[in-house]
């Protein structure tokens, strides 16, 4: 083996080692959902998650941090699903349920915007360990879709893999 | 060292040319294969996707338009619309309300009804955009499309289609596989062809280089045998062989010339040496004898001088570039030469007769025409019989002027006629020596004739006489410079 070959092999091994070491621990962070407009996707919108460090000891505290982060999109192609005039009035924890009270402006939103916002909030909060149900209320009344009072991972789907699985 | 260096260069050139051809051909082939393996498949894939886009978007917008006519959306009236429009045959159909809740799913066993779906296309439709997306893996084209249901400017729901097209995916996969197979076959065939082509080409180049090497080392007898089809390399080989042949002849002539020149120069020098030794060594030699010996030495020196001057003339002729022809007075040249040879002619009782009238102009070189005429006339006088004649005639034949110089001399045997123009060649060596001949006069005349683009012929009968005929290009008149 010539000297050059040895050096090349050594560099390759180092790079491999660095890439293994640098693998991010994505599952340790909180996933925050934003409305994404990807220019490459020909004008399509989607709900995309960004990972942020978890902050807060309790699920309610973590939920509060996530809701705050949802108002601060990380890049130009990401948009907050919570309009500026809608305030988060309170976040309460009840066992495995998180109840989010939003201001009355939320109920004034059109169905589409409200549905997207509710889906993004619910998906973000359902990612918190121990949280299995999310309720979104305005003036104490559930603002979920008509026949469901809270969101779970079983009634909220943002990935069409479910259809592909169904077809198989 | 020079020989070794030359050999090394030859080997290196052959290898690098083969490598260059292989790399060039390989790059071309690779480019062609890459294009062949990507472009057709990409075109087919795009066509399938575009066709699917058109069908799907048409479907969702049609169903959305149909549902807009209902006062409200329910599973029953959606089902009716889907059945009437026959939309569920090739697609999975979902219809949601304005919040994303599934009101209708064409797949009855599905668990999505009543749940919220926020697929990418549905999110886009809720943002008032028609959406289409298609993903492809080896086994399926998976297309999705969505369109908003509008009522009085408000989005009341979303129509969503999903279609899995395995048929076209399989077709595309098979097409790719076929192209890959064809590419592989083409690569193998091309590779074999390149190998054989390279071998054949480099063999032919090596053959050429061997010839160049051999001739470079001085082996002018080497001839290249180029096998194979007639092409530029064969032409090069033929030209090379022709050049080698000329080199060989030139070399032989040169060697012969050096040999003859050495001999011719050595002979008078040997005579001078002998005569001078005789003067020195003979005791009590008389003044008369000394005078005779010195006279003989003088004759040999004259002969040596004459040979040297002739050799110089010939070497100048060899180095001469093609001459510029000008209009020269042939008749005046003949007259002048006759005057110069009058003394010699009288010595041998030979008459010179000029059988022409007027002025005759030809295209020639001034120096050359004199040498030609003088040498031919001098030979006619020298090799004549006592009381003989030299006749000079000038005539016209179409566009040429013909000079004929004939004598009644000793003639030349037929088998020696071809050789008289060779350097140092003499038919009668004894007589030639007696008359001071060097054997170079006719060679010089021939060189000038050839240099001027004229022609010379000789006819002779041994014992009766000889006639030289020189043909020049005629000039209309003398051009005054």
XYZ file of C-alpha atoms in Angstrom:
649
model
C 0.000 0.000 0.000
C 1.532 3.318 -0.984
C 1.780 6.296 1.343
C -0.991 8.147 -0.522
C -3.337 5.177 -0.256
C -2.719 4.946 3.477
C -3.401 8.626 4.003
C -6.604 8.393 1.950
C -7.794 5.381 3.962
C -7.007 7.182 7.230
C -8.963 10.284 6.186
C -11.892 8.124 5.150
C -11.942 6.369 8.545
C -11.777 9.688 10.374
C -14.693 11.048 8.359
C -16.697 7.914 9.083
C -15.958 8.241 12.763
C -16.968 11.902 12.802
C -20.214 11.238 10.997
C -21.102 8.487 13.463
C -20.186 10.661 16.414
C -22.077 13.635 15.037
C -25.343 11.790 14.550
C -27.920 13.986 16.255
C -30.086 12.650 19.087
C -33.218 13.889 17.339
C -35.583 11.977 19.551
C -34.412 13.836 22.656
C -35.787 17.197 21.440
C -39.312 18.485 21.179
C -40.960 18.536 17.769
C -42.632 21.799 16.890
C -44.917 21.883 13.858
C -45.053 24.797 11.452
C -46.767 25.421 8.150
C -44.128 24.804 5.543
C -44.150 26.262 2.042
C -41.441 24.516 0.087
C -40.669 26.256 -3.249
C -39.418 22.961 -4.627
C -42.773 21.329 -3.886
C -44.515 23.486 -6.497
C -46.509 25.602 -4.124
C -47.586 22.817 -1.798
C -48.067 23.486 1.893
C -47.502 20.943 4.601
C -47.107 20.619 8.343
C -43.399 20.109 9.032
C -41.712 19.535 12.373
C -38.582 21.218 13.682
C -36.723 19.808 16.677
C -35.921 22.125 19.599
C -34.422 21.378 23.007
C -37.000 20.503 25.631
C -37.445 23.056 28.354
C -39.565 22.738 31.466
C -39.886 20.039 34.041
C -43.579 19.274 33.714
C -45.560 18.499 30.592
C -47.458 21.745 31.048
C -44.243 23.753 31.178
C -42.914 21.920 28.140
C -46.196 22.571 26.348
C -45.930 26.273 27.166
C -42.416 26.390 25.733
C -43.546 24.569 22.595
C -46.471 26.934 22.081
C -44.105 29.890 22.434
C -41.727 28.343 19.938
C -44.608 27.843 17.500
C -44.865 31.610 17.174
C -41.203 31.890 16.130
C -40.682 30.057 12.827
C -37.019 29.090 12.379
C -36.718 29.934 8.667
C -38.240 31.858 5.778
C -40.170 28.877 4.437
C -41.839 28.160 7.776
C -44.915 29.946 9.086
C -46.617 29.931 12.459
C -50.031 28.231 12.441
C -51.122 30.407 15.386
C -52.160 33.835 14.081
C -50.618 36.829 15.848
C -53.955 37.989 17.247
C -54.632 34.626 18.929
C -53.201 34.383 22.448
C -52.466 31.340 24.536
C -54.302 32.094 27.711
C -53.408 28.991 29.702
C -51.925 25.518 29.470
C -53.105 22.961 31.980
C -52.141 19.409 32.597
C -54.637 16.791 33.725
C -53.039 13.375 33.907
C -52.129 12.484 30.343
C -54.186 15.312 28.869
C -52.979 18.823 28.068
C -55.693 21.469 27.840
C -54.809 24.641 25.908
C -57.047 27.699 26.354
C -56.822 30.137 23.441
C -58.313 33.599 23.122
C -61.642 34.196 21.389
C -59.919 35.228 18.166
C -59.224 31.552 17.609
C -62.903 30.684 17.250
C -63.256 33.459 14.667
C -60.822 31.743 12.334
C -62.162 29.991 9.227
C -62.495 26.230 9.375
C -59.388 25.599 7.324
C -57.060 27.801 9.376
C -58.500 26.485 12.609
C -58.176 22.888 11.463
C -54.535 23.402 10.445
C -53.700 25.225 13.674
C -55.420 22.612 15.805
C -53.602 19.788 14.010
C -50.210 21.476 14.402
C -50.757 22.302 18.087
C -52.040 18.824 18.843
C -49.193 17.046 16.990
C -46.593 19.224 18.750
C -48.042 18.598 22.221
C -48.728 14.884 21.686
C -44.972 14.520 21.210
C -44.401 15.395 24.902
C -43.655 12.215 26.878
C -46.704 11.174 28.892
C -49.191 13.244 26.878
C -51.849 11.175 25.166
C -54.674 13.673 24.746
C -54.772 17.331 23.734
C -57.809 19.569 24.099
C -58.026 23.047 22.556
C -60.622 25.364 24.081
C -61.862 28.904 23.794
C -63.832 30.314 26.684
C -63.773 26.854 28.183
C -65.482 25.220 25.196
C -63.793 22.604 23.083
C -62.768 23.899 19.712
C -61.945 20.503 18.294
C -63.725 19.167 15.174
C -67.401 18.412 15.776
C -67.393 14.785 16.876
C -64.117 14.641 18.717
C -63.469 16.462 21.943
C -59.724 15.932 22.080
C -56.921 15.032 19.813
C -54.989 11.801 20.012
C -52.523 9.982 17.799
C -55.419 7.765 16.697
C -57.631 10.490 15.285
C -55.082 12.860 13.786
C -53.035 11.965 10.698
C -50.659 14.273 8.875
C -48.827 11.620 6.884
C -50.541 9.766 4.041
C -48.589 6.606 4.854
C -51.745 5.555 6.629
C -53.457 5.290 3.223
C -50.599 3.293 1.767
C -50.675 0.931 4.703
C -54.424 0.589 4.340
C -54.029 -0.286 0.648
C -51.571 -3.090 1.290
C 23.223 6.755 -26.121
C 21.319 8.403 -29.022
C 20.150 5.010 -30.268
C 18.898 3.978 -26.829
C 17.036 7.290 -26.419
C 15.373 6.838 -29.792
C 14.246 3.331 -28.872
C 12.725 4.529 -25.608
C 10.798 7.318 -27.380
C 9.299 4.824 -29.816
C 7.987 2.569 -27.053
C 6.460 5.445 -25.069
C 4.626 6.956 -28.075
C 2.871 3.669 -28.919
C 1.565 3.152 -25.387
C 0.263 6.680 -24.806
C -1.569 6.776 -28.161
C -3.393 3.578 -27.287
C -4.290 4.976 -23.888
C -5.552 8.200 -25.406
C -7.733 6.335 -27.884
C -9.086 4.112 -25.116
C -9.803 7.068 -22.822
C -11.447 9.075 -25.609
C -13.561 6.178 -26.762
C -14.372 5.185 -23.193
C -15.469 8.713 -22.304
C -17.681 8.915 -25.394
C -19.188 5.521 -24.727
C -19.744 6.351 -21.066
C -21.460 9.612 -21.976
C -23.667 7.816 -24.473
C -24.549 5.095 -21.968
C -25.323 7.614 -19.235
C -27.637 9.503 -21.575
C -29.208 6.265 -22.791
C -29.810 5.057 -19.259
C -31.190 8.311 -17.907
C -32.903 10.331 -20.599
C -35.461 7.840 -22.024
C -36.461 6.629 -18.563
C -36.719 10.207 -17.316
C -38.870 11.161 -20.280
C -41.179 8.188 -19.778
C -41.400 8.885 -16.050
C -42.245 12.541 -16.639
C -44.878 11.603 -19.198
C -46.499 9.198 -16.766
C -46.442 11.790 -13.991
C -47.801 14.533 -16.234
C -50.577 12.273 -17.465
C -51.432 11.344 -13.897
C -51.380 15.001 -12.863
C -53.766 15.929 -15.610
C -56.176 13.064 -14.829
C -56.085 13.470 -11.064
C -56.465 17.236 -10.982
C -59.278 16.962 -13.467
C -60.930 14.370 -11.229
C -60.654 16.258 -7.940
C -61.809 19.544 -9.435
C -64.737 17.814 -11.140
C -65.864 16.141 -7.923
C -65.294 19.335 -5.930
C -67.461 21.241 -8.410
C -70.162 18.593 -8.169
C -70.138 18.731 -4.352
C -70.395 22.517 -4.372
C -73.960 22.139 -5.617
C -75.051 20.359 -2.428
C -76.374 22.564 0.377
C -74.250 20.677 2.859
C -71.734 17.874 2.768
C -72.659 14.491 4.149
C -71.406 10.968 3.646
C -74.592 10.083 1.725
C -74.590 12.877 -0.833
C -70.813 12.578 -1.288
C -71.226 8.845 -1.937
C -73.945 9.602 -4.487
C -71.751 12.101 -6.318
C -68.780 9.734 -6.325
C -70.934 6.907 -7.690
C -72.526 9.046 -10.371
C -69.178 10.393 -11.532
C -67.597 6.958 -11.204
C -64.612 8.463 -9.408
C -63.751 5.619 -7.083
C -62.899 3.058 -9.752
C -59.215 3.970 -10.123
C -58.650 6.116 -7.047
C -59.118 6.142 -3.325
C -61.369 9.093 -2.607
C -61.459 11.085 0.620
C -63.681 14.073 1.211
C -63.126 16.197 4.311
C -64.938 19.107 5.805
C -63.384 22.517 6.126
C -61.564 21.463 9.281
C -59.992 18.354 7.861
C -62.413 15.766 9.295
C -62.993 12.888 6.896
C -66.634 12.826 5.839
C -66.260 10.164 3.162
C -63.736 7.437 2.393
C -64.202 5.245 -0.687
C -62.514 2.431 1.200
C -65.304 1.233 3.445
C -63.095 -0.693 5.829
C -60.997 2.373 6.511
C -60.642 3.832 10.007
C -60.190 7.362 8.732
C -63.856 8.384 8.679
C -64.533 10.887 11.394
C -60.825 11.488 12.005
C -58.681 14.447 11.023
C -56.365 14.187 8.066
C -53.863 16.963 7.402
C -51.987 15.465 4.484
C -49.771 17.832 2.486
C -52.287 18.099 -0.352
C -55.212 18.656 2.024
C -53.291 21.410 3.865
C -52.599 23.037 0.482
C -56.238 22.737 -0.554
C -57.284 24.333 2.748
C -55.005 27.196 1.638
C -57.135 27.439 -1.533
C -54.625 25.695 -3.791
C -55.159 22.709 -6.054
C -52.390 20.290 -5.194
C -50.747 17.332 -6.914
C -47.819 15.197 -5.879
C -46.414 12.010 -7.295
C -43.751 9.782 -5.799
C -42.082 6.900 -7.573
C -40.197 3.876 -6.395
C -39.375 0.800 -8.454
C -42.828 -0.766 -7.918
C -45.394 2.019 -7.946
C -46.273 5.538 -8.980
C -48.155 6.979 -5.999
C -50.136 10.076 -7.036
C -52.151 12.374 -4.794
C -54.329 15.301 -5.697
C -56.615 17.606 -3.758
C -58.933 20.451 -4.519
C -60.969 22.724 -2.202
C -64.764 22.663 -2.181
C -65.916 26.250 -2.241
C -69.279 27.609 -1.297
C -69.869 31.341 -1.445
C -66.135 31.935 -1.370
C -65.621 29.817 1.748
C -63.763 26.528 1.811
C -66.296 24.008 3.083
C -64.284 20.894 2.354
C -61.512 19.183 0.399
C -61.644 16.446 -2.221
C -58.598 14.200 -2.054
C -57.613 11.417 -4.459
C -54.851 8.866 -4.108
C -53.841 6.442 -6.837
C -51.218 3.678 -6.874
C -50.182 2.880 -10.419
C -48.228 -0.352 -10.437
C -48.742 -1.052 -14.129
C -46.809 1.945 -15.408
C -44.214 1.517 -12.669
C -43.619 -2.031 -13.814
C -43.442 -0.861 -17.426
C -40.870 1.748 -16.506
C -38.865 -0.696 -14.433
C -38.845 -3.199 -17.277
C -37.850 -0.491 -19.733
C -34.960 0.524 -17.479
C -33.918 -3.066 -17.114
C -33.993 -3.564 -20.885
C -31.957 -0.432 -21.478
C -29.443 -1.535 -18.856
C -29.152 -4.900 -20.593
C -28.674 -3.280 -23.970
C -26.126 -0.902 -22.458
C -24.184 -3.756 -20.966
C -24.164 -5.614 -24.272
C -23.093 -2.440 -26.075
C -20.366 -1.879 -23.503
C -18.997 -5.396 -23.936
C -19.123 -5.285 -27.736
C -17.587 -1.807 -27.789
C -14.933 -2.867 -25.330
C -13.947 -5.812 -27.510
C -13.960 -3.583 -30.561
C -11.778 -0.981 -28.865
C -9.307 -3.624 -27.768
C -8.988 -5.042 -31.272
C -8.933 -1.630 -32.880
C -6.239 -0.476 -30.489
C -4.177 -3.571 -31.084
C -4.481 -3.249 -34.844
C -3.738 0.472 -34.838
C -0.826 0.290 -32.470
C 0.594 -2.651 -34.426
C 0.500 -0.568 -37.581
C 2.116 2.388 -35.833
C 4.788 0.138 -34.388
C 5.475 -1.155 -37.896
C 5.921 2.418 -39.082
C 8.123 3.319 -36.150
C 10.332 0.277 -36.716
C 10.911 1.485 -40.257
C 11.728 5.011 -39.101
C 14.087 3.599 -36.503
C 15.858 1.375 -39.024
C 16.328 4.126 -41.597
C 17.391 6.488 -38.837
C 20.192 4.079 -38.006
C 21.280 4.031 -41.632
C 19.605 0.889 -42.940
C 18.205 2.402 -46.134
C 17.317 -1.029 -47.508
C 14.583 -1.437 -44.860
C 11.062 -1.530 -46.317
C 7.846 -1.315 -44.340
C 5.314 -4.059 -44.979
C 1.967 -2.618 -43.948
C -0.738 -5.222 -43.775
C -4.442 -4.553 -43.622
C -6.762 -2.189 -45.423
C -5.516 0.636 -47.586
C -5.699 3.773 -45.495
C -3.625 6.795 -44.584
C -1.148 4.617 -42.689
C -0.663 2.457 -45.768
C -0.078 5.617 -47.797
C 2.500 6.784 -45.255
C 4.203 3.383 -45.465
C 4.276 3.555 -49.273
C 5.690 7.072 -49.228
C 8.215 6.043 -46.615
C 9.354 3.086 -48.722
C 9.644 5.340 -51.742
C 11.707 7.795 -49.726
C 13.913 4.990 -48.381
C 14.438 3.743 -51.904
C 15.512 7.189 -53.022
C 17.756 7.508 -49.990
C 19.261 4.142 -50.779
C 19.969 5.110 -54.379
C 21.334 8.471 -53.347
C 23.546 6.822 -50.783
C 24.778 4.314 -53.335
C 25.444 7.079 -55.846
C 27.226 9.080 -53.189
C 29.418 6.148 -52.237
C 30.161 5.425 -55.847
C 30.867 9.067 -56.519
C 33.260 9.298 -53.575
C 34.922 6.137 -54.734
C 35.299 7.368 -58.305
C 36.348 10.845 -57.219
C 38.961 9.409 -54.895
C 40.251 7.181 -57.646
C 40.286 9.955 -60.237
C 42.075 12.327 -57.913
C 44.484 9.649 -56.757
C 45.574 8.771 -60.294
C 47.106 12.141 -61.284
C 48.513 12.564 -57.768
C 50.199 9.184 -58.075
C 51.598 10.209 -61.447
C 52.906 13.466 -59.991
C 54.506 11.560 -57.154
C 56.103 9.086 -59.518
C 57.479 11.794 -61.786
C 58.831 13.863 -58.917
C 60.396 10.797 -57.307
C 61.989 9.972 -60.627
C 63.526 13.447 -60.813
C 64.864 13.134 -57.284
C 66.078 9.563 -57.424
C 67.620 9.337 -60.874
C 71.273 10.345 -60.623
C 72.761 12.553 -63.249
C 69.357 13.157 -64.868
C 69.566 15.380 -67.878
C 67.922 18.788 -68.107
C 65.923 17.566 -71.044
C 64.536 14.683 -69.032
C 63.821 16.995 -66.123
C 61.987 19.352 -68.480
C 59.940 16.469 -69.884
C 59.083 15.140 -66.444
C 58.086 18.605 -65.240
C 55.946 19.038 -68.395
C 54.193 15.778 -67.554
C 53.725 16.948 -63.965
C 52.165 20.129 -65.352
C 49.778 18.057 -67.489
C 48.725 16.024 -64.484
C 48.212 19.182 -62.447
C 46.041 20.551 -65.279
C 44.090 17.332 -65.242
C 43.715 17.523 -61.461
C 42.562 21.111 -61.749
C 40.069 20.183 -64.455
C 38.668 17.321 -62.347
C 38.418 19.556 -59.288
C 36.619 22.287 -61.227
C 34.192 19.757 -62.683
C 33.539 18.281 -59.240
C 32.870 21.736 -57.871
C 30.446 22.424 -60.749
C 28.613 19.215 -60.019
C 28.397 19.844 -56.286
C 27.071 23.348 -56.955
C 24.483 21.843 -59.287
C 23.440 19.363 -56.604
C 22.839 22.173 -54.154
C 21.175 24.426 -56.706
C 17.497 25.228 -56.180
C 15.244 25.026 -59.257
C 16.559 27.656 -61.675
C 14.579 30.561 -63.008
C 14.311 30.196 -66.742
C 14.901 33.227 -68.905
C 15.007 33.765 -72.642
C 18.504 32.843 -73.892
C 20.052 33.084 -77.359
C 20.880 29.486 -78.239
C 22.332 30.355 -81.605
C 24.748 32.897 -80.094
C 25.853 30.332 -77.492
C 26.560 27.756 -80.210
C 28.527 30.290 -82.204
C 30.572 31.250 -79.152
C 31.333 27.626 -78.257
C 32.361 26.917 -81.855
C 34.777 29.816 -81.644
C 36.235 28.541 -78.352
C 36.695 25.043 -79.783
C 38.175 26.188 -83.097
C 41.723 25.656 -81.818
C 41.082 22.139 -80.534
C 39.179 21.253 -83.665
C 42.094 22.406 -85.847
C 44.433 20.265 -83.754
C 42.463 17.136 -84.655
C 41.617 18.376 -88.132
C 37.902 18.335 -87.298
C 35.522 20.777 -88.961
C 32.650 22.389 -87.046
C 29.635 23.172 -89.238
C 26.756 25.310 -88.017
C 23.619 24.365 -89.945
C 21.083 27.056 -88.937
C 20.211 30.602 -89.777
C 18.977 33.529 -87.770
C 18.513 33.806 -84.022
C 17.036 31.096 -81.923
C 15.772 31.837 -78.382
C 14.969 29.259 -75.750
C 13.841 29.278 -72.070
C 16.943 28.299 -70.119
C 19.508 29.374 -67.526
C 22.372 31.373 -68.997
C 25.135 29.359 -67.263
C 23.418 26.096 -67.963
C 22.925 26.551 -71.657
C 26.619 27.326 -72.103
C 27.716 24.197 -70.193
C 25.354 22.008 -72.193
C 26.400 23.280 -75.603
C 30.119 23.481 -74.778
C 30.343 19.993 -73.251
C 28.451 18.355 -76.097
C 30.441 20.151 -78.782
C 33.754 19.508 -76.986
C 32.951 15.777 -76.783
C 32.016 15.772 -80.475
C 35.430 17.259 -81.289
C 37.462 15.122 -78.835
C 35.991 11.753 -79.793
C 36.083 12.391 -83.542
C 38.243 10.876 -86.235
C 40.976 12.843 -87.853
C 39.419 14.845 -90.674
C 35.963 14.302 -89.236
C 33.011 16.715 -88.876
C 30.854 18.144 -86.166
C 27.467 19.334 -87.365
C 25.248 21.567 -85.259
C 21.619 22.104 -86.308
C 18.805 24.046 -84.667
C 15.161 23.547 -85.622
C 11.645 24.017 -84.298
C 9.156 21.283 -83.333
C 5.826 22.705 -82.156
C 6.634 24.561 -78.922
C 10.170 23.205 -78.509
C 13.471 24.225 -80.053
C 15.630 21.261 -80.999
C 19.433 21.355 -80.883
C 21.206 18.488 -82.649
C 24.969 17.989 -82.303
C 26.297 15.111 -84.385
C 29.811 13.878 -85.110
C 31.576 11.367 -87.298
C 33.578 10.072 -84.389
C 34.270 6.704 -82.757
C 30.673 6.223 -81.603
C 29.424 4.470 -78.476
C 28.505 0.793 -78.155
C 24.740 0.269 -77.668
C 25.171 -1.427 -74.281
C 26.986 1.614 -72.932
C 24.621 4.303 -74.171
C 22.712 4.431 -70.863
C 25.851 4.905 -68.823
C 27.447 7.817 -70.671
C 25.688 10.345 -68.432
C 26.977 8.660 -65.225
C 29.666 10.540 -63.380
C 33.226 9.581 -64.284
C 32.012 7.102 -66.886
C 34.204 6.912 -69.991
C 33.704 4.599 -72.926
C 37.355 4.795 -74.061
C 39.439 5.482 -70.969
C 42.691 5.637 -72.798
C 41.509 8.179 -75.337
C 39.792 10.145 -72.664
C 42.996 10.438 -70.694
C 44.873 11.399 -73.780
C 42.447 14.187 -74.567
C 42.248 15.400 -70.932
C 38.719 14.088 -70.353
C 37.408 13.595 -66.786
C 34.222 11.642 -67.458
C 32.152 14.474 -65.917
C 31.267 16.610 -68.952
C 28.134 14.725 -69.977
C 27.064 14.397 -66.327
C 27.240 18.177 -65.959
C 25.337 18.668 -69.226
C 22.637 16.190 -68.102
C 22.278 17.858 -64.677
C 21.702 21.219 -66.344
C 19.224 19.760 -68.807
C 17.248 18.204 -65.953
C 17.445 21.358 -63.864
C 15.991 23.427 -66.698
C 13.203 20.986 -67.463
C 14.598 20.239 -70.908
C 15.362 16.770 -72.379
C 18.405 15.101 -73.898
C 18.647 12.016 -76.104
C 21.580 10.141 -77.529
C 21.857 8.041 -80.686
C 25.075 6.388 -81.757
C 26.545 3.817 -84.115
C 29.795 2.383 -82.868
C 32.617 3.311 -85.222
C 30.509 5.774 -87.234
C 29.416 8.601 -84.985
C 27.113 9.949 -82.336
C 24.233 12.440 -82.269
C 22.946 14.307 -79.183
C 19.482 15.881 -79.350
C 18.477 18.461 -76.749
C 14.932 19.870 -76.636
C 14.348 23.254 -74.959
C 11.138 25.165 -74.392
C 11.030 27.837 -77.073
C 11.062 31.496 -76.166
C 9.355 33.963 -78.509
C 12.025 36.575 -78.270
C 14.796 37.761 -76.030
C 13.526 39.584 -72.971
C 15.692 42.569 -72.118
C 16.194 42.741 -68.328
